[in-house]
Short mmCIF file of N, CA, C and O in Angstrom, two decimals:
data_model
loop_
_atom_site.label_atom_id
_atom_site.label_comp_id
_atom_site.label_asym_id
_atom_site.label_seq_id
_atom_site.Cartn_x
_atom_site.Cartn_y
_atom_site.Cartn_z
N ILE R 47 17.32 16.22 13.42
CA ILE R 47 17.04 15.03 14.22
C ILE R 47 17.25 13.82 13.32
O ILE R 47 16.70 13.75 12.23
N ALA R 48 18.04 12.91 13.79
CA ALA R 48 18.28 11.67 13.05
C ALA R 48 17.69 10.53 13.88
O ALA R 48 17.83 10.49 15.09
N ALA R 49 17.01 9.63 13.20
CA ALA R 49 16.42 8.51 13.91
C ALA R 49 16.23 7.34 12.97
O ALA R 49 16.21 7.49 11.76
N SER R 50 16.11 6.17 13.54
CA SER R 50 15.77 4.98 12.77
C SER R 50 14.77 4.20 13.62
O SER R 50 14.63 4.44 14.80
N GLY R 51 14.07 3.30 13.00
CA GLY R 51 13.09 2.57 13.77
C GLY R 51 12.54 1.39 13.02
O GLY R 51 13.01 1.03 11.95
N ARG R 52 11.52 0.80 13.58
CA ARG R 52 10.87 -0.36 12.99
C ARG R 52 9.37 -0.14 12.98
O ARG R 52 8.83 0.47 13.88
N LEU R 53 8.75 -0.63 11.94
CA LEU R 53 7.29 -0.63 11.86
C LEU R 53 6.83 -2.03 12.17
O LEU R 53 7.45 -3.00 11.77
N ARG R 54 5.74 -2.14 12.87
CA ARG R 54 5.21 -3.46 13.19
C ARG R 54 3.81 -3.59 12.64
O ARG R 54 3.01 -2.69 12.71
N GLY R 55 3.56 -4.71 12.07
CA GLY R 55 2.24 -5.01 11.54
C GLY R 55 1.96 -6.49 11.70
O GLY R 55 2.61 -7.17 12.49
N ALA R 56 1.02 -6.99 10.92
CA ALA R 56 0.72 -8.41 10.96
C ALA R 56 1.97 -9.20 10.59
O ALA R 56 2.25 -10.25 11.16
N ILE R 57 2.71 -8.67 9.64
CA ILE R 57 3.99 -9.25 9.26
C ILE R 57 5.02 -8.16 9.50
O ILE R 57 4.87 -7.03 9.05
N GLU R 58 6.06 -8.48 10.25
CA GLU R 58 7.05 -7.49 10.61
C GLU R 58 8.15 -7.44 9.56
O GLU R 58 8.61 -8.47 9.08
N SER R 59 8.56 -6.22 9.17
CA SER R 59 9.60 -6.05 8.17
C SER R 59 10.54 -4.94 8.58
O SER R 59 10.14 -3.95 9.18
N ASP R 60 11.81 -5.12 8.22
CA ASP R 60 12.79 -4.05 8.41
C ASP R 60 12.72 -3.14 7.20
O ASP R 60 12.55 -3.59 6.07
N ILE R 61 12.84 -1.84 7.43
CA ILE R 61 12.85 -0.88 6.33
C ILE R 61 14.09 -0.01 6.47
O ILE R 61 14.68 0.09 7.54
N GLY R 62 14.49 0.59 5.37
CA GLY R 62 15.64 1.48 5.42
C GLY R 62 15.70 2.31 4.15
O GLY R 62 14.92 2.10 3.23
N ALA R 63 16.63 3.22 4.13
CA ALA R 63 16.82 4.09 2.97
C ALA R 63 18.25 3.96 2.49
O ALA R 63 19.16 3.68 3.27
N GLN R 64 18.46 4.16 1.20
CA GLN R 64 19.81 4.10 0.64
C GLN R 64 20.61 5.34 1.01
O GLN R 64 21.82 5.30 1.05
N ASN R 65 19.93 6.45 1.26
CA ASN R 65 20.57 7.71 1.61
C ASN R 65 19.97 8.26 2.89
O ASN R 65 18.82 8.00 3.21
N GLN R 66 20.76 9.06 3.58
CA GLN R 66 20.26 9.74 4.76
C GLN R 66 19.64 11.06 4.36
O GLN R 66 19.99 11.63 3.33
N GLY R 67 18.72 11.56 5.15
CA GLY R 67 18.15 12.87 4.88
C GLY R 67 16.86 13.07 5.64
O GLY R 67 16.39 12.20 6.37
N ARG R 68 16.30 14.25 5.44
CA ARG R 68 15.01 14.58 6.08
C ARG R 68 13.88 13.99 5.27
O ARG R 68 13.92 13.97 4.03
N ILE R 69 12.86 13.57 5.94
CA ILE R 69 11.67 13.05 5.26
C ILE R 69 10.87 14.24 4.75
O ILE R 69 10.51 15.14 5.51
N ALA R 70 10.61 14.25 3.44
CA ALA R 70 9.83 15.32 2.82
C ALA R 70 8.35 14.96 2.78
O ALA R 70 7.50 15.84 2.85
N ALA R 71 8.05 13.68 2.63
CA ALA R 71 6.65 13.26 2.54
C ALA R 71 6.52 11.81 3.01
O ALA R 71 7.37 10.98 2.70
N ILE R 72 5.48 11.55 3.73
CA ILE R 72 5.11 10.19 4.11
C ILE R 72 3.88 9.84 3.29
O ILE R 72 2.87 10.55 3.32
N LEU R 73 3.98 8.77 2.51
CA LEU R 73 2.97 8.46 1.51
C LEU R 73 1.95 7.41 1.95
O LEU R 73 1.07 7.06 1.17
N VAL R 74 2.09 6.90 3.15
CA VAL R 74 1.13 5.92 3.67
C VAL R 74 0.70 6.34 5.07
O VAL R 74 1.34 7.16 5.71
N ARG R 75 -0.39 5.77 5.49
CA ARG R 75 -0.89 6.05 6.85
C ARG R 75 -0.82 4.77 7.68
O ARG R 75 -0.79 3.67 7.14
N GLU R 76 -0.86 4.94 8.97
CA GLU R 76 -0.89 3.79 9.86
C GLU R 76 -2.08 2.91 9.50
O GLU R 76 -3.19 3.40 9.28
N GLY R 77 -1.81 1.64 9.36
CA GLY R 77 -2.86 0.69 9.02
C GLY R 77 -2.98 0.40 7.54
O GLY R 77 -3.65 -0.54 7.14
N ASP R 78 -2.33 1.21 6.69
CA ASP R 78 -2.36 0.96 5.24
C ASP R 78 -1.63 -0.33 4.92
O ASP R 78 -0.61 -0.64 5.53
N GLU R 79 -2.13 -1.05 3.95
CA GLU R 79 -1.43 -2.22 3.46
C GLU R 79 -0.42 -1.76 2.42
O GLU R 79 -0.74 -0.96 1.54
N VAL R 80 0.80 -2.22 2.54
CA VAL R 80 1.84 -1.85 1.59
C VAL R 80 2.41 -3.11 0.95
O VAL R 80 2.33 -4.20 1.52
N LYS R 81 2.94 -2.94 -0.24
CA LYS R 81 3.50 -4.07 -0.97
C LYS R 81 5.01 -3.91 -1.08
O LYS R 81 5.53 -2.80 -0.99
N SER R 82 5.69 -4.99 -1.32
CA SER R 82 7.13 -4.97 -1.50
C SER R 82 7.50 -4.02 -2.63
O SER R 82 6.90 -4.06 -3.70
N GLY R 83 8.46 -3.14 -2.37
CA GLY R 83 8.91 -2.19 -3.38
C GLY R 83 8.12 -0.90 -3.43
O GLY R 83 8.50 0.03 -4.12
N GLN R 84 7.01 -0.83 -2.71
CA GLN R 84 6.18 0.38 -2.71
C GLN R 84 6.90 1.50 -1.97
O GLN R 84 7.49 1.29 -0.92
N THR R 85 6.86 2.70 -2.53
CA THR R 85 7.44 3.86 -1.87
C THR R 85 6.53 4.28 -0.73
O THR R 85 5.34 4.49 -0.93
N ILE R 86 7.09 4.35 0.47
CA ILE R 86 6.27 4.73 1.63
C ILE R 86 6.63 6.12 2.15
O ILE R 86 5.86 6.72 2.89
N ALA R 87 7.80 6.63 1.73
CA ALA R 87 8.21 7.98 2.15
C ALA R 87 9.20 8.51 1.12
O ALA R 87 9.85 7.74 0.41
N ARG R 88 9.29 9.83 1.05
CA ARG R 88 10.26 10.48 0.16
C ARG R 88 11.16 11.36 1.01
O ARG R 88 10.70 12.07 1.90
N LEU R 89 12.46 11.30 0.68
CA LEU R 89 13.41 12.15 1.36
C LEU R 89 13.54 13.48 0.63
O LEU R 89 13.36 13.55 -0.58
N ASP R 90 13.87 14.53 1.37
CA ASP R 90 14.13 15.84 0.78
C ASP R 90 15.42 15.74 -0.03
O ASP R 90 16.47 15.42 0.52
N ASP R 91 15.35 15.99 -1.32
CA ASP R 91 16.53 15.85 -2.17
C ASP R 91 17.09 17.20 -2.62
O ASP R 91 17.88 17.26 -3.56
N SER R 92 16.74 18.28 -1.95
CA SER R 92 17.18 19.61 -2.38
C SER R 92 18.69 19.74 -2.35
O SER R 92 19.29 20.37 -3.24
N VAL R 93 19.37 19.15 -1.36
CA VAL R 93 20.83 19.23 -1.30
C VAL R 93 21.43 18.47 -2.48
O VAL R 93 22.37 18.96 -3.12
N LEU R 94 20.90 17.30 -2.78
CA LEU R 94 21.40 16.53 -3.92
C LEU R 94 21.16 17.26 -5.24
O LEU R 94 22.02 17.25 -6.12
N GLN R 95 20.01 17.91 -5.38
CA GLN R 95 19.72 18.66 -6.60
C GLN R 95 20.72 19.80 -6.79
O GLN R 95 21.18 20.06 -7.90
N THR R 96 21.07 20.47 -5.71
CA THR R 96 22.06 21.54 -5.76
C THR R 96 23.42 20.99 -6.18
O THR R 96 24.13 21.60 -7.00
N GLN R 97 23.79 19.83 -5.66
CA GLN R 97 25.06 19.21 -6.03
C GLN R 97 25.07 18.83 -7.51
O GLN R 97 26.10 18.97 -8.18
N VAL R 98 23.95 18.36 -8.03
CA VAL R 98 23.86 18.02 -9.45
C VAL R 98 24.04 19.28 -10.30
O VAL R 98 24.78 19.27 -11.29
N GLU R 99 23.39 20.36 -9.91
CA GLU R 99 23.53 21.62 -10.64
C GLU R 99 24.98 22.10 -10.64
O GLU R 99 25.50 22.53 -11.68
N GLN R 100 25.65 22.01 -9.49
CA GLN R 100 27.04 22.42 -9.39
C GLN R 100 27.93 21.54 -10.26
O GLN R 100 28.86 22.03 -10.91
N ALA R 101 27.66 20.25 -10.28
CA ALA R 101 28.43 19.33 -11.12
C ALA R 101 28.23 19.65 -12.60
O ALA R 101 29.20 19.61 -13.38
N ASN R 102 27.00 19.97 -12.99
CA ASN R 102 26.74 20.33 -14.38
C ASN R 102 27.48 21.60 -14.78
O ASN R 102 28.00 21.71 -15.90
N ILE R 103 27.55 22.56 -13.89
CA ILE R 103 28.30 23.79 -14.14
C ILE R 103 29.78 23.47 -14.30
O ILE R 103 30.45 23.98 -15.21
N ALA R 104 30.30 22.60 -13.44
CA ALA R 104 31.72 22.21 -13.53
C ALA R 104 32.01 21.50 -14.84
O ALA R 104 33.07 21.72 -15.45
N VAL R 105 31.10 20.67 -15.31
CA VAL R 105 31.27 19.99 -16.59
C VAL R 105 31.31 21.01 -17.72
O VAL R 105 32.16 20.93 -18.62
N GLY R 106 30.43 21.97 -17.70
CA GLY R 106 30.42 23.01 -18.72
C GLY R 106 31.72 23.81 -18.73
O GLY R 106 32.27 24.10 -19.80
N THR R 107 32.21 24.13 -17.55
CA THR R 107 33.48 24.85 -17.44
C THR R 107 34.63 24.01 -18.01
O THR R 107 35.47 24.52 -18.77
N ALA R 108 34.65 22.73 -17.66
CA ALA R 108 35.71 21.85 -18.15
C ALA R 108 35.65 21.70 -19.67
O ALA R 108 36.69 21.68 -20.35
N ARG R 109 34.46 21.63 -20.23
CA ARG R 109 34.31 21.53 -21.69
C ARG R 109 34.83 22.80 -22.36
O ARG R 109 35.48 22.74 -23.41
N GLY R 110 34.55 23.94 -21.78
CA GLY R 110 35.04 25.20 -22.31
C GLY R 110 36.56 25.27 -22.28
O GLY R 110 37.21 25.69 -23.25
N GLN R 111 37.14 24.82 -21.18
CA GLN R 111 38.60 24.80 -21.05
C GLN R 111 39.23 23.83 -22.05
O GLN R 111 40.28 24.11 -22.63
N LEU R 112 38.58 22.68 -22.26
CA LEU R 112 39.07 21.71 -23.23
C LEU R 112 39.04 22.30 -24.64
O LEU R 112 40.00 22.17 -25.40
N ALA R 113 37.96 22.97 -24.98
CA ALA R 113 37.84 23.59 -26.30
C ALA R 113 38.94 24.63 -26.51
O ALA R 113 39.55 24.71 -27.58
N GLN R 114 39.22 25.43 -25.48
CA GLN R 114 40.28 26.43 -25.57
C GLN R 114 41.64 25.76 -25.75
O GLN R 114 42.46 26.21 -26.54
N ALA R 115 41.88 24.71 -25.01
CA ALA R 115 43.17 24.00 -25.10
C ALA R 115 43.34 23.36 -26.48
O ALA R 115 44.43 23.40 -27.06
N GLU R 116 42.27 22.79 -27.00
CA GLU R 116 42.34 22.17 -28.33
C GLU R 116 42.56 23.22 -29.41
O GLU R 116 43.28 22.98 -30.39
N ALA R 117 41.97 24.38 -29.23
CA ALA R 117 42.15 25.45 -30.22
C ALA R 117 43.56 26.00 -30.20
O ALA R 117 44.08 26.48 -31.22
N ALA R 118 44.22 25.94 -29.05
CA ALA R 118 45.58 26.47 -28.90
C ALA R 118 46.62 25.52 -29.47
O ALA R 118 47.76 25.92 -29.70
N VAL R 119 46.25 24.28 -29.71
CA VAL R 119 47.23 23.29 -30.19
C VAL R 119 47.41 23.39 -31.68
O VAL R 119 46.70 23.67 -32.50
#
C-alpha cells in the first residue's frame, strides 16, 4: 500500500521522505509536540541493506580480479 498525506496541528506542516518504503516504526503519537528535524517515523531499510551487502561483495570481487590482472602483467 502506498500513500501520502498531511498532518494537521496548531501549526500545519508538510512532511515527506527522501525515499519510498514501508514504515517500520512510528516514533510519535497523535498530540505529541515535535520539533523541526525530529525523526517521527522510520522506514524499513532491509532492501537497502541487502543492496549494500551485494555492492560490498561486488567490490571484493572486483578487487580480486584487479589483483589477478596486476599479477599477470
